[in-house]
Coordinates of C-alpha atoms and ligand atoms in Angstrom, one line a residue:
M1 CA -18.7 -8.8 -33.7
I2 CA -15.9 -11.5 -31.8
Q3 CA -14.0 -12.5 -35.0
N4 CA -11.6 -15.1 -33.5
P5 CA -13.0 -18.2 -32.7
F6 CA -12.9 -19.8 -29.0
D7 CA -12.7 -23.2 -27.5
Y8 CA -15.6 -22.4 -24.1
V9 CA -15.0 -24.0 -21.4
R10 CA -16.9 -23.9 -18.0
A11 CA -15.1 -24.9 -14.6
T12 CA -17.7 -25.2 -11.4
T13 CA -14.5 -25.6 -9.6
L14 CA -11.3 -23.9 -8.7
S15 CA -9.3 -27.1 -9.4
E16 CA -10.7 -27.5 -13.0
A17 CA -10.0 -24.1 -13.9
L18 CA -6.8 -24.1 -12.5
A19 CA -6.2 -27.7 -15.0
A20 CA -8.0 -25.8 -17.9
L21 CA -4.9 -23.3 -17.5
A22 CA -1.8 -25.7 -16.7
E23 CA -3.0 -27.8 -20.7
F24 CA -3.9 -24.0 -21.9
R25 CA -2.2 -21.8 -20.6
R26 CA -1.4 -18.0 -22.3
E27 CA -4.5 -20.1 -24.9
A28 CA -6.0 -19.8 -22.4
K29 CA -8.1 -16.4 -20.1
L30 CA -9.8 -16.1 -18.0
L31 CA -13.6 -15.1 -18.4
A32 CA -15.2 -13.4 -15.2
G33 CA -18.0 -11.0 -15.3
G34 CA -15.8 -10.1 -19.1
H35 CA -16.6 -6.7 -18.8
S36 CA -13.2 -6.0 -20.1
L37 CA -12.2 -9.6 -22.0
L38 CA -14.8 -9.4 -24.6
P39 CA -14.8 -5.7 -25.4
M40 CA -11.1 -6.6 -25.7
M41 CA -11.6 -9.8 -27.4
K42 CA -14.1 -7.5 -29.7
L43 CA -11.8 -5.3 -31.1
G44 CA -9.2 -8.2 -31.6
L45 CA -6.6 -7.1 -28.6
A46 CA -7.6 -10.0 -27.3
E47 CA -7.4 -13.2 -29.6
P48 CA -7.3 -16.3 -27.4
S49 CA -8.3 -19.9 -28.5
V50 CA -9.5 -21.2 -25.5
V51 CA -11.4 -19.2 -22.8
V52 CA -12.5 -20.7 -19.6
D53 CA -15.3 -19.1 -18.0
I54 CA -14.8 -19.4 -13.9
R55 CA -18.8 -17.4 -13.2
H56 CA -19.8 -19.8 -11.5
L57 CA -16.9 -20.4 -8.8
R58 CA -19.5 -19.1 -5.8
D59 CA -16.4 -20.3 -3.1
L60 CA -14.5 -17.5 -4.7
D61 CA -17.7 -15.1 -4.0
Y62 CA -17.3 -14.0 -0.1
I63 CA -16.3 -11.1 2.2
D64 CA -14.8 -12.6 5.5
D65 CA -13.6 -10.3 8.3
A66 CA -9.6 -12.1 9.0
A67 CA -8.8 -9.9 11.7
D68 CA -6.0 -7.8 10.6
H69 CA -7.5 -6.8 6.7
V70 CA -10.5 -7.9 5.2
A71 CA -10.3 -11.2 2.7
V72 CA -12.3 -10.8 -0.8
G73 CA -12.6 -13.7 -3.3
A74 CA -11.8 -12.7 -6.7
L75 CA -15.2 -13.2 -8.1
T76 CA -16.5 -10.9 -5.9
A77 CA -19.1 -8.7 -8.0
H78 CA -18.0 -5.0 -6.9
R79 CA -21.6 -4.0 -6.3
T80 CA -20.5 -6.4 -3.4
V81 CA -18.2 -4.3 -2.0
E82 CA -20.0 -1.4 -2.3
T83 CA -23.1 -3.1 -0.7
S84 CA -20.7 -4.7 2.1
P85 CA -20.9 -3.4 6.1
L86 CA -17.9 -5.5 7.0
V87 CA -15.8 -2.8 3.7
Q88 CA -17.4 0.0 4.1
T89 CA -16.2 0.3 7.8
S90 CA -12.8 -1.4 7.9
V91 CA -11.9 0.1 4.0
P92 CA -14.3 3.0 3.3
L93 CA -12.7 3.9 0.6
L94 CA -13.1 0.6 -1.1
A95 CA -16.2 1.0 -0.3
H96 CA -16.2 3.7 -2.0
V97 CA -14.6 3.7 -4.9
A98 CA -16.1 -0.1 -6.5
A99 CA -19.3 2.2 -5.6
H100 CA -17.5 4.5 -8.5
V101 CA -16.5 2.1 -10.8
G102 CA -19.4 2.1 -14.3
D103 CA -22.8 1.9 -13.8
E104 CA -24.5 -0.9 -11.7
Q105 CA -24.6 -3.0 -14.6
V106 CA -20.7 -3.4 -14.5
R107 CA -21.0 -3.2 -10.9
A108 CA -22.4 -6.3 -10.8
R109 CA -20.9 -9.0 -13.3
G110 CA -17.3 -7.4 -13.0
T111 CA -15.1 -8.4 -10.2
V112 CA -12.9 -7.4 -8.2
G113 CA -10.1 -10.2 -9.3
G114 CA -10.9 -9.5 -13.2
A115 CA -9.9 -5.4 -12.2
I116 CA -6.5 -6.6 -11.0
A117 CA -5.8 -9.1 -12.8
H118 CA -6.4 -6.8 -16.1
G119 CA -4.4 -4.2 -14.5
D120 CA -5.5 -1.6 -16.4
G121 CA -3.5 1.9 -15.7
A122 CA -7.5 3.3 -16.1
S123 CA -8.9 1.5 -13.3
D124 CA -10.7 3.0 -10.0
L125 CA -9.6 -0.3 -8.2
C126 CA -6.4 -0.7 -9.3
A127 CA -5.7 2.6 -7.6
A128 CA -7.2 1.9 -4.2
A129 CA -5.9 -1.5 -3.9
L130 CA -1.7 0.4 -4.7
A131 CA -3.3 3.0 -2.4
L132 CA -4.0 0.6 0.7
R133 CA -1.4 -2.0 0.4
A134 CA -2.9 -4.7 -0.8
T135 CA -2.0 -8.3 -1.3
V136 CA -2.8 -10.1 -3.8
V137 CA -3.3 -14.3 -2.9
V138 CA -3.0 -16.7 -6.2
E139 CA -3.0 -20.2 -7.0
G140 CA -1.0 -22.7 -9.1
P141 CA -0.8 -26.0 -9.9
P142 CA 2.3 -25.3 -7.4
G143 CA 0.0 -24.1 -4.6
R144 CA -0.8 -20.3 -3.1
R145 CA 1.6 -17.2 -3.3
Q146 CA 1.3 -14.0 -2.5
I147 CA 2.0 -10.9 -4.6
A148 CA 2.4 -7.4 -3.0
I149 CA 0.7 -5.1 -4.8
D150 CA 3.2 -2.9 -5.5
D151 CA 5.3 -6.1 -7.3
F152 CA 1.9 -7.2 -9.4
F153 CA 1.8 -5.1 -11.9
V154 CA 4.9 -4.8 -14.4
G155 CA 3.4 -3.4 -17.6
Y156 CA 0.6 -2.2 -20.5
L157 CA -2.2 -5.1 -18.9
E158 CA 0.5 -6.7 -17.4
T159 CA 1.0 -8.4 -14.1
A160 CA 3.1 -10.4 -12.3
L161 CA 0.6 -13.7 -12.3
G162 CA 2.3 -17.0 -14.5
P163 CA 0.3 -18.5 -17.1
D164 CA -1.2 -21.7 -14.7
E165 CA -2.1 -19.2 -12.0
M166 CA -5.3 -17.4 -11.3
I167 CA -6.4 -14.8 -8.4
V168 CA -7.6 -15.6 -6.1
E169 CA -8.3 -13.5 -3.2
L170 CA -7.1 -9.7 -2.6
R171 CA -5.9 -9.1 0.9
V172 CA -7.1 -5.4 2.2
P173 CA -5.6 -4.2 5.3
K174 CA -7.9 -2.7 8.0
V175 CA -8.1 1.1 8.3
P176 CA -11.2 1.6 9.9
G177 CA -9.8 5.4 11.1
A178 CA -8.2 6.3 8.5
A179 CA -8.5 10.0 7.0
W180 CA -9.5 9.7 2.3
S181 CA -11.0 10.2 -0.2
F182 CA -11.0 9.8 -4.2
Q183 CA -11.1 12.2 -6.5
K184 CA -12.8 11.0 -9.7
Y185 CA -12.5 13.0 -12.4
R186 CA -14.9 12.5 -15.7
R187 CA -17.1 14.1 -18.2
R188 CA -19.7 12.4 -17.4
H189 CA -21.9 10.3 -14.4
L190 CA -21.0 7.1 -15.3
D191 CA -17.5 7.5 -17.7
W192 CA -14.3 5.8 -16.6
A193 CA -11.4 9.1 -15.1
I194 CA -10.0 11.4 -17.3
V195 CA -7.4 11.9 -14.0
G196 CA -7.9 9.3 -10.9
C197 CA -6.7 9.6 -7.3
A198 CA -7.1 7.4 -3.8
A199 CA -6.1 8.6 -1.3
V200 CA -5.5 7.2 2.0
R201 CA -3.5 8.3 5.5
D202 CA -3.8 6.0 8.7
P203 CA -1.8 6.6 11.2
D204 CA -0.1 3.2 10.9
R205 CA 1.1 2.8 7.7
G206 CA 1.9 7.0 6.5
L207 CA 0.2 8.4 3.7
G208 CA -0.5 5.6 0.1
V209 CA -1.4 7.7 -2.5
G210 CA -2.5 6.0 -6.3
L211 CA -3.8 7.2 -9.3
V212 CA -5.7 6.4 -12.2
N213 CA -5.1 6.8 -16.0
M214 CA -1.3 8.5 -15.1
G215 CA 0.4 5.9 -17.0
S216 CA -0.2 1.8 -18.9
R217 CA 0.0 0.4 -15.8
P218 CA -2.1 1.1 -12.5
T219 CA 0.5 4.1 -11.1
R220 CA 1.7 4.7 -7.2
A221 CA 2.9 8.5 -6.7
V222 CA 5.6 7.5 -4.5
E223 CA 7.0 11.1 -4.5
V224 CA 4.0 12.7 -3.5
E225 CA 4.2 10.0 -0.1
T226 CA 7.2 11.0 -0.1
A227 CA 7.5 14.2 0.5
D228 CA 4.2 13.7 2.9
R229 CA 6.5 11.8 4.8
R230 CA 9.6 14.0 5.5
G231 CA 7.6 16.7 6.0
A232 CA 6.3 18.9 3.6
D233 CA 3.0 21.1 3.2
I234 CA 0.2 19.4 0.2
T235 CA 1.5 22.4 -1.8
E236 CA 4.8 20.6 -2.4
A237 CA 3.4 17.6 -1.4
S238 CA 1.2 17.5 -4.9
D239 CA 2.9 19.7 -6.7
L240 CA 5.6 16.1 -7.0
V241 CA 3.3 14.3 -8.4
A242 CA 4.3 14.8 -12.2
A243 CA 7.4 12.7 -11.2
G244 CA 7.3 8.5 -12.2
C245 CA 4.4 8.7 -14.5
E246 CA 3.7 8.1 -18.3
P247 CA 0.4 9.7 -18.7
P248 CA -1.8 8.6 -21.8
S249 CA -2.5 11.8 -24.3
D250 CA -6.1 9.8 -26.3
L251 CA -9.5 11.5 -27.4
H252 CA -9.7 12.8 -23.2
A253 CA -7.0 14.4 -22.2
S254 CA -2.9 15.4 -23.4
A255 CA -0.2 13.4 -21.0
E256 CA -0.2 17.6 -19.7
Y257 CA -3.6 17.4 -18.8
R258 CA -3.3 15.3 -17.5
V259 CA -0.1 16.4 -15.4
E260 CA -1.9 19.5 -14.3
L261 CA -5.8 17.7 -13.6
A262 CA -3.1 15.1 -11.3
R263 CA -1.7 17.7 -8.7
V264 CA -4.8 19.1 -8.1
L265 CA -7.0 16.3 -7.7
V266 CA -4.6 15.1 -5.3
N267 CA -4.3 18.8 -3.3
R268 CA -8.1 17.8 -3.1
A269 CA -7.4 14.5 -1.5
L270 CA -4.2 15.0 0.3
D271 CA -6.7 17.9 1.8
A272 CA -9.8 15.8 2.6
C273 CA -7.4 13.3 4.6
R274 CA -5.1 16.2 6.7
V275 CA -7.2 14.7 9.9
A276 CA -5.9 10.7 10.8
Ligands
FAD301 C1 -19.0 0.2 -19.9 C2 -17.9 -0.3 -18.7 C3 -17.6 1.0 -18.0 C4 -16.1 1.2 -17.4 N1 -15.9 1.6 -15.9 C5 -15.2 0.8 -14.9 C6 -14.7 2.6 -14.6 O1 -15.4 3.7 -14.0 N2 -14.0 2.1 -14.1 C7 -13.1 0.9 -13.4 O2 -12.7 0.7 -12.7 N3 -13.6 -1.0 -14.5 C8 -14.7 -0.2 -15.0 N4 -15.1 -1.0 -16.1 C9 -14.1 -2.1 -15.7 C10 -15.2 -3.1 -15.2 O3 -14.4 -2.6 -13.4 C11 -14.1 -4.9 -15.4 O4 -15.5 -5.2 -14.6 C12 -13.1 -4.9 -14.9 O5 -12.1 -4.3 -15.5 C13 -13.0 -6.7 -15.2 O6 -13.6 -6.8 -13.6 P1 -13.9 -8.5 -14.7 O7 -14.6 -9.1 -13.6 O8 -15.5 -8.5 -15.6 O9 -12.9 -9.3 -15.8 P2 -13.1 -9.7 -17.4 O10 -12.9 -9.0 -18.5 O11 -13.9 -11.5 -17.0 O12 -11.8 -10.5 -16.7 C14 -10.3 -9.4 -17.3 C15 -8.9 -9.9 -17.7 O13 -8.9 -11.2 -16.2 C16 -9.0 -12.5 -16.2 N5 -9.4 -12.7 -15.3 C17 -10.5 -12.5 -14.3 N6 -10.3 -13.6 -13.6 C18 -9.1 -13.3 -12.9 C19 -8.8 -14.7 -12.1 N7 -9.4 -14.9 -11.3 N8 -7.4 -14.6 -12.0 C20 -6.5 -14.4 -13.0 N9 -7.3 -13.6 -14.3 C21 -8.8 -13.6 -14.1 C22 -9.1 -12.1 -17.3 O14 -8.6 -13.7 -17.8 C23 -9.3 -11.6 -18.6 O15 -7.8 -10.9 -18.9 C24 -15.8 -0.8 -16.9 C25 -16.3 -1.1 -17.7 C26 -16.5 -1.7 -18.8 C27 -17.7 -2.4 -19.6

């Protein structure tokens, strides 16, 4: 049950949504798929006084072919990404990861913009966006700006988004010939990852590795990538996964267990990415 009372604003255009954010700023929360916001509100972890419903902004529900990248509108559902022939051929890792987010209901309602804006360290999509070196396009009163994914996640459920800005698009570089792997370790089929690893090796861009549940925010395996660049073998590179990570200890696993699991999963992912 949501204890805290709130006002509801239904935005029918992007301008209406931005106007509501400009008016209510940090008091407002956007509602996209609601699969992260509503649980947070039920737990009392988010207590917005205004909920701005953006689910009806159909203009932000698209997947476009944009020369060197695929442009995914913020209101695009995980299921749409999973089944998009363009994503499947141009960025197969992204389609595959989208297919592993929660269950069918979550994938039908949860959105790409919501997942990135929420910035959960346990998010599969955020790890894939890091591995793929995506760019987040945000809009606010002065207009649009682009934020490299490496600069976007700044802390626990905290991002570089301003209080009057919203995500409008995720730009994901095309990597049609890249080798890739997504390793998601979970107890039951539809669970969140205890630890996960999204990796892609592209002849032009080199290796990208994003980790799931290895920190308070989505985490890039920087030392693994650096070791790979200097020619380290798979074992040596994956042994470095703990550097820069602060994995949580919780009911599912201790931090030490997560480090060991991450080492194994990164090792498997790098092995699968041998041929690019
Ligand atoms: C049962 C269950 C299982 C799940 N399993 C997984 C899983 O295995 N892996 C995984 O990665 N995720 C999982 N999820 C999370 C799922 O991916 C969510 O859909 C996603 O994290 C948030 O998307 P949303 O559209 O529901 O966002 P919402 O809940 O609507 O919003 C989340 C946050 O982002 C903000 N926001 C939303 N859209 C925008 C925007 N365009 N611009 C700026 N801010 C915005 C909201 O204000 C809110 O703060 C699960 C969720 C549930 C309920």
